[in-house]
Tab-separated table of C-alpha atoms in Angstrom:
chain	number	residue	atom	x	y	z
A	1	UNK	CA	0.000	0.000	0.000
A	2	UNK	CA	2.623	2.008	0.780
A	3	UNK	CA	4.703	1.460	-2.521
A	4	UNK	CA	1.073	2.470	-3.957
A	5	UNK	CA	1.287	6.283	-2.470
A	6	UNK	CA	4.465	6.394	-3.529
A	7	UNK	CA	3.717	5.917	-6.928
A	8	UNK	CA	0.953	7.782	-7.168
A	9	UNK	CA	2.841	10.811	-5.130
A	10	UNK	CA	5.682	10.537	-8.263
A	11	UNK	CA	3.320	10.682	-10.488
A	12	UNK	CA	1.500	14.049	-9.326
A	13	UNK	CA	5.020	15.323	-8.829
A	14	UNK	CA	6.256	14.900	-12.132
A	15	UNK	CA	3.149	15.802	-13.795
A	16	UNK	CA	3.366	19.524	-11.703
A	17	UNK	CA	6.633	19.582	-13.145
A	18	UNK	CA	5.775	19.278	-16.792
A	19	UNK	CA	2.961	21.664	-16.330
A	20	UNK	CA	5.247	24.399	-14.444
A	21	UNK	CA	7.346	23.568	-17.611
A	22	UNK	CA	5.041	24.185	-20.051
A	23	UNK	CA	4.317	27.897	-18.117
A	24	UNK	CA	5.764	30.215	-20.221
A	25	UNK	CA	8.272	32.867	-18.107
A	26	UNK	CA	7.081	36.525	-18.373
A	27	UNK	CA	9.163	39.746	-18.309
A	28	UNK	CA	7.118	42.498	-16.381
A	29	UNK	CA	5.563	45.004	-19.490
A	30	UNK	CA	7.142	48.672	-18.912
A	31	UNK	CA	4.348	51.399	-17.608
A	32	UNK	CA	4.133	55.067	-18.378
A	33	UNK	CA	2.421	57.931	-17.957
A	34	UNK	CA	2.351	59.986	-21.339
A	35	UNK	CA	-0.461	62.375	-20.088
A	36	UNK	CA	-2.685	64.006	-17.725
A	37	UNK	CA	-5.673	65.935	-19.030
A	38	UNK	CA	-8.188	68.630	-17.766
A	39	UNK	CA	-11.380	67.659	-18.931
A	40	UNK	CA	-14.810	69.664	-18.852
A	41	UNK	CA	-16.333	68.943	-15.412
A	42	UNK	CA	-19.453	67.847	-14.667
A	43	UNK	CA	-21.152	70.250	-12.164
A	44	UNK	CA	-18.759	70.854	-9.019
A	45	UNK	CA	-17.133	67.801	-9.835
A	46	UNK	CA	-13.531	67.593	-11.660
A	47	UNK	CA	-12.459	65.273	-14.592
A	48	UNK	CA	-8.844	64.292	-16.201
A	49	UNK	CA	-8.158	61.701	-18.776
A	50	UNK	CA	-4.915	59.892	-17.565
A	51	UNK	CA	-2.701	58.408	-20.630
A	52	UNK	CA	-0.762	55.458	-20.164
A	53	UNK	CA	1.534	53.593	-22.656
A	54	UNK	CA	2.023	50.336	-21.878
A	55	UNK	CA	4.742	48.020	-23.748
A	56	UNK	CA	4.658	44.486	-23.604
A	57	UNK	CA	7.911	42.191	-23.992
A	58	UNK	CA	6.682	38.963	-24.311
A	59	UNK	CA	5.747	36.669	-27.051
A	60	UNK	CA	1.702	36.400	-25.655
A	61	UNK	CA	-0.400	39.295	-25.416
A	62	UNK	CA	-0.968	40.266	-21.924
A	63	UNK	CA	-4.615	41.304	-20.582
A	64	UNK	CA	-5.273	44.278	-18.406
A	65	UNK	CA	-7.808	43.089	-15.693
A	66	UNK	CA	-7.728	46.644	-14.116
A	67	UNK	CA	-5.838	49.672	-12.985
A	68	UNK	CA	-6.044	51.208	-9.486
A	69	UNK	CA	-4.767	54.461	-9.376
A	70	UNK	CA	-4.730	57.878	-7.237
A	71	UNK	CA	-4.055	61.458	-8.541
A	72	UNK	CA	-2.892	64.394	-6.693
A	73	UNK	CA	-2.812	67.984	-7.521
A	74	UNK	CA	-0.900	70.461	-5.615
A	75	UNK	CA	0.091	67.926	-3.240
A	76	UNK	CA	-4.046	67.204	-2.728
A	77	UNK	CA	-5.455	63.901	-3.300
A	78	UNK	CA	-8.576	64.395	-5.357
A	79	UNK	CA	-9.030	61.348	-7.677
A	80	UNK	CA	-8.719	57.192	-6.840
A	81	UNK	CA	-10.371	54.190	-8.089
A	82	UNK	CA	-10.099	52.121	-10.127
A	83	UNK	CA	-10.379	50.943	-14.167
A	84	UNK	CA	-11.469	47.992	-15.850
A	85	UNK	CA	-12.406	46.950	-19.230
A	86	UNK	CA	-9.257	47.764	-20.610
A	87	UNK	CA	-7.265	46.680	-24.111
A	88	UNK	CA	-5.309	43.787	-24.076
A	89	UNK	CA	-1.625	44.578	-25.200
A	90	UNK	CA	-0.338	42.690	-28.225
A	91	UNK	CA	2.596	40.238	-28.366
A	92	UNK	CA	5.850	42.509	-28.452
A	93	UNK	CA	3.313	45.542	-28.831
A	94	UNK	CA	2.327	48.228	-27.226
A	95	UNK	CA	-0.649	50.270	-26.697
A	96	UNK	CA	-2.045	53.602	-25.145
A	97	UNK	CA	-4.706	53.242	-22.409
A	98	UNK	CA	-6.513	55.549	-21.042
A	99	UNK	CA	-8.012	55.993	-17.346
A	100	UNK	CA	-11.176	58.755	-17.313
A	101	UNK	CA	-11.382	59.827	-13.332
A	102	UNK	CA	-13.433	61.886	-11.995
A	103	UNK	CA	-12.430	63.844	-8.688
A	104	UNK	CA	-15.169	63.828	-5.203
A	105	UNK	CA	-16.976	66.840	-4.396
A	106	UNK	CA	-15.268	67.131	-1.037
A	107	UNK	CA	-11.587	67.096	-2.407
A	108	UNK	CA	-12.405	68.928	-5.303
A	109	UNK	CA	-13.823	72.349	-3.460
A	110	UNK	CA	-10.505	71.787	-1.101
A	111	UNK	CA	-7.963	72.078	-4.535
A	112	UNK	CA	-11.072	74.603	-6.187
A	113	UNK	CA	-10.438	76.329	-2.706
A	114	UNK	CA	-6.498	76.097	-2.975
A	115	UNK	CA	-6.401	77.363	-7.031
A	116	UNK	CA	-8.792	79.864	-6.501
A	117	UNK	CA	-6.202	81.422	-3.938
A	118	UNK	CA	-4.009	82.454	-6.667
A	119	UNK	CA	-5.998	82.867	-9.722
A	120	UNK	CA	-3.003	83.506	-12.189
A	121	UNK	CA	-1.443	80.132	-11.073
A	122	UNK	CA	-1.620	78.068	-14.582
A	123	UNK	CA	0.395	75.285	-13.628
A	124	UNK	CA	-0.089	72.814	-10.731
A	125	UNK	CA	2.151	69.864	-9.385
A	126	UNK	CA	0.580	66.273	-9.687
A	127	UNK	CA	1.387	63.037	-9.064
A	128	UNK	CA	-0.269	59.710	-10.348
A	129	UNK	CA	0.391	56.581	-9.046
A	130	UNK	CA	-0.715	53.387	-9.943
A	131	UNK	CA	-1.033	49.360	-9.970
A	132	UNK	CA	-1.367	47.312	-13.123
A	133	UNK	CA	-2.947	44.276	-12.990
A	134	UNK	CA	-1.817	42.085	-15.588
A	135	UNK	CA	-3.242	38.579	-14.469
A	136	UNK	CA	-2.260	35.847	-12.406
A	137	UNK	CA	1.330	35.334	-14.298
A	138	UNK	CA	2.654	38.589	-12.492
A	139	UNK	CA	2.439	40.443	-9.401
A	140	UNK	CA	0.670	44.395	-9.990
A	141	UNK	CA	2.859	46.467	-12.065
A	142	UNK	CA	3.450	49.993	-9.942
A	143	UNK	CA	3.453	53.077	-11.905
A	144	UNK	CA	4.813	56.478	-10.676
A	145	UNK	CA	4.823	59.932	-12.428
A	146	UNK	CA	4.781	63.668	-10.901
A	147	UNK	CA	5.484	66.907	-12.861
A	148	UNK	CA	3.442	69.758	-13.648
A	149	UNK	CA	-0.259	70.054	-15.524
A	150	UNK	CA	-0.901	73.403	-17.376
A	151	UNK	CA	-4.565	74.163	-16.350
A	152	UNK	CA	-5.072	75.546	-20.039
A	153	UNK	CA	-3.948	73.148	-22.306
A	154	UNK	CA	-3.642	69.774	-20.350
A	155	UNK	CA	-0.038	69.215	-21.212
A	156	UNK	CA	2.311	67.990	-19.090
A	157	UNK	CA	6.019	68.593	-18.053
């Protein structure tokens, strides 16, 4: 009976093996932010359109099950969430997503508050991080980007 587990203990083994073989081995896909947009708001409420460009190494296409992410502006948090339903990126591709967020009443009358204090002020600090979630092949992908937003046009620096 004993010689019996054994056997059947192998056989699992080696069969785990061949599978964990068959796995292919995945390089991380390289995150970026390419832009950060002012959009028209809706009532007191603030919106921004948040570019990424995502690049993908490997020889499968990789799926984006979602994106959580948090935006500051002047050192204010006014935006997280988080995004789903997005493209997935093509073997040794890349592709440009992008994240629509819309910023709570509450923290957007604190940075209204704060930009209203100096009305000539076109540019404003932000920062967006973020986590990519690429599947069960590879742990969340962090994404980091500060600069500067011109109020105006929506470009970045």
């Amino acid at each position: 009976m004993l010689k019996w587990y054994r056997c059947v203990l192998t056989a699992i083994a080696l069969t785990l093996t061949g599978c964990a073989a068959l796995q292919p081995k995945l390089e991380a896909p390289s995150v970026a932010v390419n832009s950060v947009k002012v959009m028209p708001g809706q009532g007191l409420n603030l919106r921004f359109l948040i570019g990424l460009h995502v690049q993908n190494p490997n020889a499968i296409p990789l799926p984006i099950h979602g994106i959580n992410y948090t935006v500051a502006l002047s050192g204010q948090p006014v935006v997280s969430g988080n995004s789903q339903n997005q493209p997935t990126i093509p073997a040794h591709g890349e592709q440009d997503v992008e994240i629509e967020a819309v910023a709570d009443l509450v923290n957007g009358l604190s940075l209204a508050n704060t930009l209203l204090s100096n009305p000539l002020q076109q540019e404003v600090p932000y920062a967006v991080k973020a986590a990519v979630d690429v599947g069960a092949f590879l742990p969340n992908i962090p994404v980091q980007k500060s600069g500067t937003v011109n109020l105006t046009t929506g470009t970045i620096r």
